[in-house]
Amino acid sequence: MKAKVKAEPQEQRRTGAETLIHALKQENVEVVFGYPGGAVLPIYDALYRNPIKHVLARHEQGAIHAAEGYARISGNAGVVIATSGPGATNLITGIADAMMDSLPLVIFTGQVASGVIGTDAFQEADVTGITMPITKHNYQVRDVKDLPRIVKEAFHIATTGRPGPVLVDIPKDVSALAGDVRFDEEVHLPGFQPTKSPNLLQVKKLNEAIAAAKKPVILAGAGVLHARASDQLQVFAEKKNIPVVHTLLGLGGFPADHPLYLGMGGMHGCYAANMSLYESDLLISIGARFDDRLTGNLKNFAPHATVAHIDIDPAEIGKNVETHIPIVADAKEALHKLIDEPGESSMCDEWLMHLHRYKEEFPYWSNEVGGSISPQKLIAEIHKLTDGDAIVTTDVGQHQMWAAQYYTFKNPHSWVTSGGLGTMGFGFPASIGAQLAKPDKRVVSIVGDGGFQMTSEELILLKEMELPIKIVIVNNGSLGMVRQWQESFYEKRYSQSVFMTQPDFVKLAESYGVKGYKVSTMEEARFLLSQVLNDEEPALIDCRVCAEENVYPMVVPGTGLHEMIGVRP
């Protein structure tokens, strides 16, 4: 019997725009976030004739943050389309955000026609040059025939290895003109071959270190979530009897109600988590990049520990913290090998008891606030009413840290926030993408009054798309974290951090067809949240919290994790 000969893909006559839409469908793209303009009119015309679900954001920044939320929750690449010039440059913040937080995005930008590139034509910008430092890779398409290969490569690069954004810049004539194209079946990138499987000698070395350790701790980052390795992390921690600390972006990767869980580490992490990192004799970092907000002063970070670092990106290993046991690998594959490798569990019962005493003696705390809402208790109430089972998105600032501290995540892929870049305006549009990724899940967007005003125009999408997202504004009338730093380090000189006037958020919501509410006491907040969190309508709740409340504990810049301020027994 003759072996079947694999048929060569046939060439077809298509415009660049038609080729792009066909290529997106081949990648099983279910939703596109975008905003049309002159340079992408051929693409939008092809999209009209060959529909893919499209979310018309009201600003390109809203579109790309929504795509980030979609990517974070779904694990698939978020797809964005924007026009040339200002359309493309309005995406820059989101691209940089996705690059720092390892989110897979594929961004298509229109460009002026090939013949006038470099002439400062109307709405021209050197997008590939601008985005080179903040993308995993970028392309400018000069021939329709290259488009199928480039699209396939872009999705492969964005989602393989350490995820990240890839940009494809398409001149208008390339998208408008027709050519004979064929759709390649395989990606061939010899220079891009991420290492997924760990070196078994290094795995054995780590297991030997675990058996010898008296004070081991696991630091679990977002890499665990990107690898879909939460179950393996739990099995590994339980088998080896090792406590777990999360980074900010790693929250949810290990259940917060598990007896081995210590909490979040870093600048606003809990006392037990930070002291476990400081006192450990073996630190096992999995999918974390040792950001400065996690480590504090590097001279005092895990000073007594042998450091093992598991990461799929070899550039991160040894970059900030000296690593004694490097393991370049996908987190799931590395954990599988660690679980399967024969080895003893750590003998650290005394260590666990010591850390649990820290948890009991030095919990998070809040002030008793008379006449206004305690922001910490507000988050705790949201957790209680949702049974800790909602997808939570945030902006950046005090409310973000309170959400990380008090919404104790028990499920993976339920936390969407901006970590590395710290992008205000991220949280609300990200909730739109998160809801589209998981239509049946309850989504709560916890935002500050400052950040929400940066992307509030996306409110229209809640009504337009019938999305039951609940927006909780933690409204302290200021840029809360800026104000806190000015209080602590600038002798209370509140330079431009307190809002003299604000919009009526209730009326703003209602103008977009969304129900709006304002609450000023915990009793009002508790009652209203119990009503709106369980219905199928979108809602905005303006919660007037104590304006002077600060986030504690805090590791002051330049100090070590063991030197936290604001710790209270």
XYZ file of C-alpha atoms in Angstrom:
569
model
C 0.000 0.000 0.000
C 1.445 3.325 -1.020
C 1.970 5.969 1.626
C -0.210 9.019 1.212
C 1.613 11.997 -0.180
C 0.882 15.187 1.744
C -0.793 17.621 -0.643
C 0.881 20.975 -1.082
C -1.348 23.888 -0.080
C -2.853 25.474 -3.168
C -2.317 29.108 -4.059
C -5.401 31.293 -3.978
C -6.021 34.792 -5.244
C -6.877 37.051 -2.304
C -6.388 40.620 -1.194
C -4.146 41.181 1.797
C -7.190 42.014 3.936
C -8.990 38.828 2.895
C -5.818 36.867 3.531
C -5.555 38.331 7.023
C -9.138 37.459 7.974
C -8.734 33.925 6.608
C -5.487 33.541 8.556
C -7.197 34.704 11.761
C -9.911 32.102 11.282
C -7.244 29.450 10.773
C -5.843 30.465 14.169
C -9.330 29.946 15.668
C -9.614 33.596 16.689
C -13.017 34.085 18.307
C -12.939 37.794 19.087
C -11.033 40.851 17.881
C -10.712 44.153 19.750
C -10.214 47.242 17.652
C -10.967 50.670 16.271
C -11.127 51.422 12.521
C -9.393 54.186 10.571
C -8.216 55.070 7.095
C -5.228 52.737 6.867
C -7.232 49.680 7.952
C -10.387 50.289 5.897
C -9.615 47.333 3.581
C -9.258 45.097 6.642
C -12.551 46.265 8.133
C -14.260 45.818 4.754
C -13.012 42.220 4.652
C -14.171 41.787 8.248
C -17.630 43.038 7.218
C -17.831 40.392 4.488
C -16.193 37.585 6.523
C -17.309 38.267 10.081
C -15.363 37.536 13.249
C -16.799 38.839 16.526
C -15.427 42.374 16.871
C -15.461 44.578 19.970
C -15.543 48.255 19.006
C -13.783 49.903 21.927
C -14.147 53.635 22.292
C -10.391 54.183 22.554
C -7.479 52.082 21.356
C -6.115 51.867 24.912
C -9.433 50.379 25.994
C -9.205 47.874 23.134
C -5.760 46.603 24.031
C -6.442 46.388 27.776
C -9.591 44.403 26.979
C -7.454 42.102 24.837
C -5.063 41.702 27.776
C -7.934 40.702 30.057
C -9.093 38.211 27.457
C -5.595 36.747 27.124
C -5.050 36.533 30.887
C -8.238 34.566 31.502
C -8.485 32.477 28.320
C -4.803 31.691 27.811
C -5.269 32.450 24.107
C -3.757 35.357 22.241
C -5.716 38.587 22.434
C -6.076 40.137 18.969
C -6.120 43.898 18.360
C -6.559 46.002 15.215
C -5.800 49.732 15.039
C -5.153 52.215 12.294
C -1.876 53.953 11.507
C -0.371 56.914 13.330
C -2.361 57.856 16.447
C -4.349 54.623 16.332
C -1.129 52.643 16.647
C 0.555 54.951 19.139
C -2.513 54.806 21.387
C -1.710 51.098 21.819
C 1.807 51.664 23.147
C 0.905 51.573 26.852
C -0.981 48.307 26.450
C 1.825 46.731 24.421
C 4.387 47.652 27.085
C 2.045 46.381 29.783
C 1.612 43.029 28.019
C 5.357 42.712 27.474
C 6.163 43.198 31.162
C 3.377 40.889 32.342
C 3.991 38.185 29.693
C 0.562 38.340 28.041
C 0.114 36.885 24.545
C -1.188 39.528 22.132
C -1.124 39.759 18.351
C -1.564 43.360 17.249
C -2.313 44.421 13.675
C -1.671 48.068 12.860
C -2.446 49.807 9.619
C 0.322 51.747 7.906
C 0.429 54.319 5.135
C 0.961 52.979 1.624
C 4.373 51.438 0.919
C 5.297 54.126 -1.598
C 5.059 56.984 0.927
C 6.606 55.298 3.995
C 9.337 57.573 5.263
C 7.859 60.770 3.791
C 5.958 61.864 6.919
C 2.704 61.086 5.162
C -0.622 61.762 6.865
C -0.976 59.585 9.974
C 2.397 57.926 9.480
C 4.405 56.668 12.439
C 7.348 54.287 12.581
C 5.412 51.731 14.618
C 7.900 48.897 14.219
C 10.695 51.169 15.423
C 8.633 52.513 18.308
C 7.543 49.074 19.497
C 10.762 47.135 18.984
C 11.775 47.341 22.690
C 8.291 46.400 23.941
C 7.374 43.442 21.735
C 8.681 39.901 21.523
C 8.904 40.481 17.790
C 7.384 42.734 15.171
C 6.906 42.701 11.410
C 6.125 45.086 8.608
C 4.488 43.254 5.701
C 5.709 44.321 2.258
C 4.212 41.536 0.116
C 0.765 39.919 0.301
C 2.397 36.522 -0.230
C 4.211 36.854 3.121
C 1.078 37.555 5.145
C -0.073 33.960 5.879
C 3.399 32.987 7.098
C 3.777 36.131 9.177
C 0.382 35.723 10.858
C 1.123 32.097 11.739
C 4.564 33.022 13.076
C 3.110 35.928 15.069
C 0.649 33.678 16.924
C 3.334 31.050 17.480
C 5.801 33.546 18.930
C 3.168 35.273 21.079
C 1.962 32.041 22.702
C 5.104 29.878 22.804
C 7.753 30.009 25.512
C 7.326 33.089 27.650
C 4.159 34.704 26.246
C 4.202 38.269 24.989
C 2.968 40.751 22.385
C 3.805 40.523 18.671
C 2.973 43.382 16.287
C 2.272 43.136 12.544
C 2.309 46.437 10.641
C 0.400 46.305 7.326
C 0.672 49.117 4.746
C -2.671 50.039 3.217
C -1.688 48.959 -0.304
C -0.651 45.510 0.962
C -4.071 44.992 2.540
C -5.894 46.360 -0.538
C -4.039 44.635 -3.388
C -4.593 41.025 -4.415
C -1.953 38.366 -4.817
C -1.506 34.637 -5.105
C -1.138 33.371 -1.545
C -0.754 29.970 0.058
C -1.307 29.155 3.690
C 1.717 27.406 5.159
C 0.919 24.506 7.445
C 3.943 24.646 9.716
C 6.003 27.305 11.432
C 9.740 27.030 10.823
C 11.741 29.310 13.109
C 15.144 27.734 13.811
C 16.180 30.712 15.937
C 13.159 30.482 18.226
C 13.112 27.165 20.056
C 12.194 27.711 23.727
C 13.333 25.009 26.112
C 10.278 23.326 27.632
C 11.746 20.210 29.270
C 14.044 20.610 32.279
C 17.545 19.204 32.606
C 17.081 16.045 34.683
C 20.392 16.496 36.490
C 19.181 19.888 37.708
C 15.864 18.360 38.773
C 17.751 15.744 40.782
C 19.941 18.447 42.319
C 16.873 20.404 43.429
C 15.223 17.343 44.941
C 18.431 16.655 46.894
C 18.412 20.259 48.139
C 14.785 19.846 49.242
C 15.623 16.729 51.241
C 18.423 18.598 53.019
C 16.542 21.843 53.652
C 15.176 22.857 57.038
C 13.444 26.075 55.915
C 12.306 25.701 52.297
C 9.747 27.942 50.626
C 8.188 28.035 47.149
C 7.774 31.409 45.434
C 5.100 30.941 42.755
C 4.705 33.566 40.048
C 2.539 34.131 37.000
C 4.576 31.543 35.086
C 2.659 28.850 36.967
C -0.600 30.268 35.623
C 0.688 30.759 32.082
C 1.771 27.097 32.048
C -1.613 25.962 33.439
C 0.380 24.274 36.195
C -1.681 25.091 39.316
C -2.624 21.468 39.961
C 0.978 20.342 39.606
C 2.139 23.066 41.994
C -0.303 21.862 44.636
C 0.744 18.227 44.220
C 4.427 19.196 44.449
C 3.965 21.409 47.532
C 1.939 18.733 49.310
C 4.314 15.912 48.398
C 7.364 17.851 49.594
C 5.545 19.588 52.479
C 6.781 23.056 51.464
C 4.942 26.340 52.142
C 3.969 28.575 49.222
C 4.267 32.338 48.736
C 2.738 34.143 45.750
C 3.882 37.126 43.766
C 1.236 39.736 42.958
C 0.658 38.257 39.502
C 0.808 34.687 40.765
C -2.276 35.003 42.974
C -4.729 32.168 42.444
C -2.066 29.709 41.333
C -2.281 27.999 44.741
C -5.477 27.994 46.830
C -5.393 30.666 49.507
C -7.291 28.454 51.964
C -4.676 25.691 51.774
C -2.699 25.077 55.013
C 0.610 25.386 53.121
C -0.268 28.824 51.737
C 1.400 31.784 53.449
C 0.169 34.729 51.357
C 1.529 37.338 48.974
C 5.114 38.518 49.298
C 6.680 41.843 48.435
C 6.227 45.535 49.156
C 2.676 45.125 50.483
C 2.829 41.419 51.182
C 1.948 39.805 54.480
C 4.400 39.406 57.349
C 4.513 35.601 57.245
C 5.217 35.489 53.502
C 7.978 38.079 53.613
C 9.636 36.597 56.669
C 9.570 33.141 55.076
C 11.509 34.530 52.116
C 13.975 36.295 54.408
C 14.547 33.357 56.763
C 14.482 30.494 54.241
C 17.431 28.233 53.578
C 16.030 27.049 50.219
C 14.026 29.335 47.949
C 12.352 27.643 44.968
C 11.136 30.280 42.531
C 8.736 29.007 39.862
C 7.759 31.384 37.057
C 8.674 34.582 38.904
C 11.169 37.193 37.752
C 12.296 38.721 41.063
C 10.833 42.160 40.442
C 12.058 44.937 42.752
C 8.580 45.284 44.308
C 8.882 41.663 45.392
C 12.495 41.569 46.571
C 13.034 44.902 48.271
C 16.740 45.571 48.829
C 18.496 42.726 47.028
C 21.270 42.601 49.636
C 18.668 41.468 52.163
C 16.646 39.202 49.898
C 16.782 35.538 50.967
C 20.283 36.094 52.368
C 20.583 32.597 53.880
C 19.005 30.639 51.026
C 20.132 28.388 48.257
C 18.148 29.794 45.338
C 16.559 27.514 42.738
C 14.919 29.297 39.828
C 12.578 27.565 37.370
C 11.685 29.753 34.393
C 11.035 29.256 30.696
C 12.908 32.479 29.920
C 16.658 31.893 30.432
C 17.245 35.659 30.443
C 15.441 35.931 33.793
C 17.612 33.373 35.597
C 20.390 35.150 37.466
C 19.278 38.562 36.186
C 18.428 40.029 39.584
C 19.131 37.311 42.138
C 22.109 34.951 42.157
C 20.825 31.491 41.289
C 22.443 28.288 42.548
C 20.120 25.754 40.870
C 18.946 27.115 37.504
C 16.245 25.170 35.642
C 15.167 26.492 32.245
C 11.808 24.888 31.521
C 8.065 25.228 31.270
C 6.675 25.294 34.805
C 4.269 22.403 34.246
C 6.924 20.133 32.755
C 9.423 21.025 35.467
C 6.881 20.292 38.207
C 5.951 16.975 36.587
C 9.606 15.925 36.641
C 10.089 17.117 40.229
C 7.025 15.150 41.326
C 8.116 12.005 39.491
C 11.778 12.163 40.558
C 12.434 9.980 43.642
C 13.289 12.067 46.666
C 12.382 12.754 50.258
C 10.046 15.453 51.416
C 11.501 18.240 53.492
C 11.597 17.728 57.247
C 10.194 21.115 58.119
C 7.293 20.666 60.543
C 8.941 23.042 62.993
C 9.433 25.570 60.178
C 5.762 25.356 59.203
C 4.642 25.857 62.794
C 6.958 28.870 63.053
C 5.446 30.446 59.917
C 1.876 29.723 60.997
C 2.576 31.561 64.250
C 3.595 34.543 62.117
C 0.279 34.307 60.238
C -1.709 34.219 63.465
C 0.240 36.939 65.261
C 0.681 39.411 62.377
C -2.382 39.354 60.093
C -3.441 42.130 57.751
C -5.304 44.801 59.683
C -7.514 47.825 59.090
C -8.529 50.847 61.087
C -12.000 51.133 62.545
C -13.518 53.877 60.424
C -16.496 55.765 61.775
C -18.938 57.243 59.288
C -17.220 55.979 56.139
C -16.340 52.723 54.456
C -13.238 50.739 55.374
C -11.687 49.799 52.000
C -10.257 46.590 53.475
C -13.638 45.520 54.811
C -15.232 46.460 51.490
C -12.982 43.994 49.638
C -13.535 41.335 52.284
C -17.293 41.779 51.875
C -17.039 41.357 48.101
C -15.065 38.157 48.706
C -17.693 36.883 51.124
C -20.640 37.654 48.836
C -18.978 36.039 45.793
C -17.655 33.092 47.806
C -14.197 33.968 46.492
C -15.241 32.624 43.095
C -15.399 35.764 40.944
C -12.921 37.002 38.367
C -11.498 40.211 39.823
C -9.818 42.922 37.773
C -8.133 46.038 39.145
C -6.353 49.195 38.198
C -3.168 50.141 40.026
C -2.796 51.723 43.429
C -4.166 51.305 46.930
C -7.339 49.492 45.847
C -5.175 47.022 43.888
C -3.165 46.132 46.982
C -6.281 45.845 49.163
C -7.843 43.549 46.557
C -4.681 41.423 46.497
C -4.629 41.250 50.297
C -8.312 40.738 51.117
C -9.805 38.932 48.118
C -8.164 35.623 48.970
C -8.114 33.750 45.669
C -8.827 30.036 45.750
C -9.010 29.441 41.981
C -6.484 29.996 39.187
C -7.160 32.421 36.340
C -9.381 34.675 38.419
C -7.072 37.669 39.006
C -6.417 40.300 36.323
C -4.200 43.238 37.196
C -1.332 45.289 35.808
C 1.867 44.264 37.569
C 5.143 45.267 35.948
C 4.100 48.470 34.194
C 1.523 49.500 36.799
C -0.985 50.907 34.316
C -3.811 53.120 35.512
C -6.920 52.722 33.388
C -6.231 48.996 32.939
C -8.770 47.407 35.244
C -12.149 48.299 33.755
C -11.479 47.506 30.067
C -9.603 44.365 31.156
C -12.821 43.207 32.821
C -14.582 43.379 29.449
C -12.055 41.018 27.896
C -12.198 38.752 30.940
C -15.992 38.525 30.728
C -15.830 37.679 27.028
C -13.275 34.963 27.792
C -15.528 33.455 30.478
C -19.139 34.516 29.775
C -20.548 32.349 32.576
C -18.269 33.691 35.317
C -19.056 36.613 37.603
C -16.659 39.500 36.911
C -16.032 42.307 39.400
C -13.867 45.257 38.384
C -12.420 46.959 41.467
C -11.029 50.329 40.426
C -9.889 53.627 41.870
C -11.611 56.912 41.183
C -8.482 58.128 39.378
C -7.817 55.166 37.112
C -11.459 54.638 36.223
C -11.667 58.136 34.729
C -8.910 57.225 32.269
C -10.950 54.580 30.410
C -14.526 55.137 31.583
C -15.699 55.617 27.989
C -15.781 51.823 27.672
C -18.911 51.848 29.867
C -20.925 51.896 26.659
C -19.805 48.329 25.920
C -21.566 46.960 28.995
C -24.924 48.072 27.642
C -24.079 47.426 24.005
C -22.838 43.865 24.581
C -25.051 43.020 27.573
C -22.102 42.284 29.857
C -23.086 41.844 33.538
C -19.839 43.307 34.910
C -19.957 44.958 38.317
C -17.711 48.016 38.756
C -16.763 48.880 42.324
C -15.095 52.295 42.616
C -12.958 52.560 45.753
C -13.417 56.313 45.895
C -11.141 58.182 48.284
C -11.139 61.433 46.312
C -7.461 61.174 45.472
C -4.676 59.327 43.744
C -4.470 57.185 46.837
C -1.037 55.589 46.533
C 0.528 58.863 45.410
C -1.098 60.582 48.387
C 0.171 57.837 50.739
C 3.747 58.250 49.518
C 3.473 62.027 49.856
C 2.236 61.533 53.407
C 5.036 59.116 54.282
C 8.028 60.544 52.394
C 7.193 64.149 51.439
C 5.971 65.569 54.763
C 2.312 65.531 53.662
C 2.840 67.860 50.730
C -0.080 66.591 48.687
C 1.008 68.021 45.351
C -1.746 67.385 42.772
C -2.810 64.075 44.316
C -6.162 65.154 45.768
C -9.081 65.763 43.398
C -10.750 69.121 43.916
C -13.758 68.047 41.827
C -15.037 64.763 40.457
C -17.789 63.674 38.088
C -21.019 62.246 39.405
C -20.181 58.595 38.736
C -23.802 57.518 39.169
C -25.021 59.919 36.490
C -22.053 59.000 34.295
C -23.016 55.332 34.461
C -26.676 56.090 33.815
C -25.767 58.181 30.760
C -24.263 54.995 29.298
C -27.338 52.943 30.202
C -25.737 51.288 33.236
C -27.305 51.331 36.694
C -25.327 53.469 39.119
C -25.302 53.596 42.925
C -23.486 55.568 45.595
C -22.825 54.248 49.105
C -21.118 55.938 52.037
C -21.342 53.458 54.936
C -20.484 49.781 55.332
C -24.127 49.008 56.046
C -25.180 50.579 52.741
C -22.346 48.865 50.883
C -23.119 45.457 52.381
C -26.808 45.678 51.525
C -26.305 47.003 47.983
C -23.541 44.555 47.091
C -25.685 41.658 48.263
C -28.350 42.818 45.800
C -26.329 43.641 42.683
C -23.550 41.046 42.732
C -25.989 38.240 42.028
C -28.063 39.739 39.227
C -27.427 39.679 35.483
C -27.308 43.423 34.906
C -24.169 45.574 34.755
C -23.801 48.014 37.613
C -21.480 50.685 38.966
C -21.151 51.213 42.718
C -19.404 54.393 43.875
C -18.081 53.497 47.348
C -16.952 56.493 49.401
C -14.125 55.092 51.523
C -11.997 56.654 54.237
C -9.789 59.171 52.429
C -6.815 58.857 54.800
C -6.558 55.067 54.889
C -3.161 53.666 53.869
C -1.947 50.279 52.635
C 0.076 48.305 55.177
C 2.340 46.494 55.740
C 4.876 48.254 53.530
C 8.470 47.595 52.620
C 9.983 51.050 52.180
C 12.160 51.293 49.044
C 15.775 50.537 49.869
C 14.943 48.271 52.814
C 14.662 44.506 53.142
C 11.556 42.355 53.397
C 12.209 41.863 57.116
C 12.029 45.633 57.695
C 8.318 46.104 56.989
C 6.573 49.091 58.507
C 2.946 49.145 59.595
C 3.037 45.616 60.996
C 0.595 45.330 63.852
C 0.017 42.317 66.156
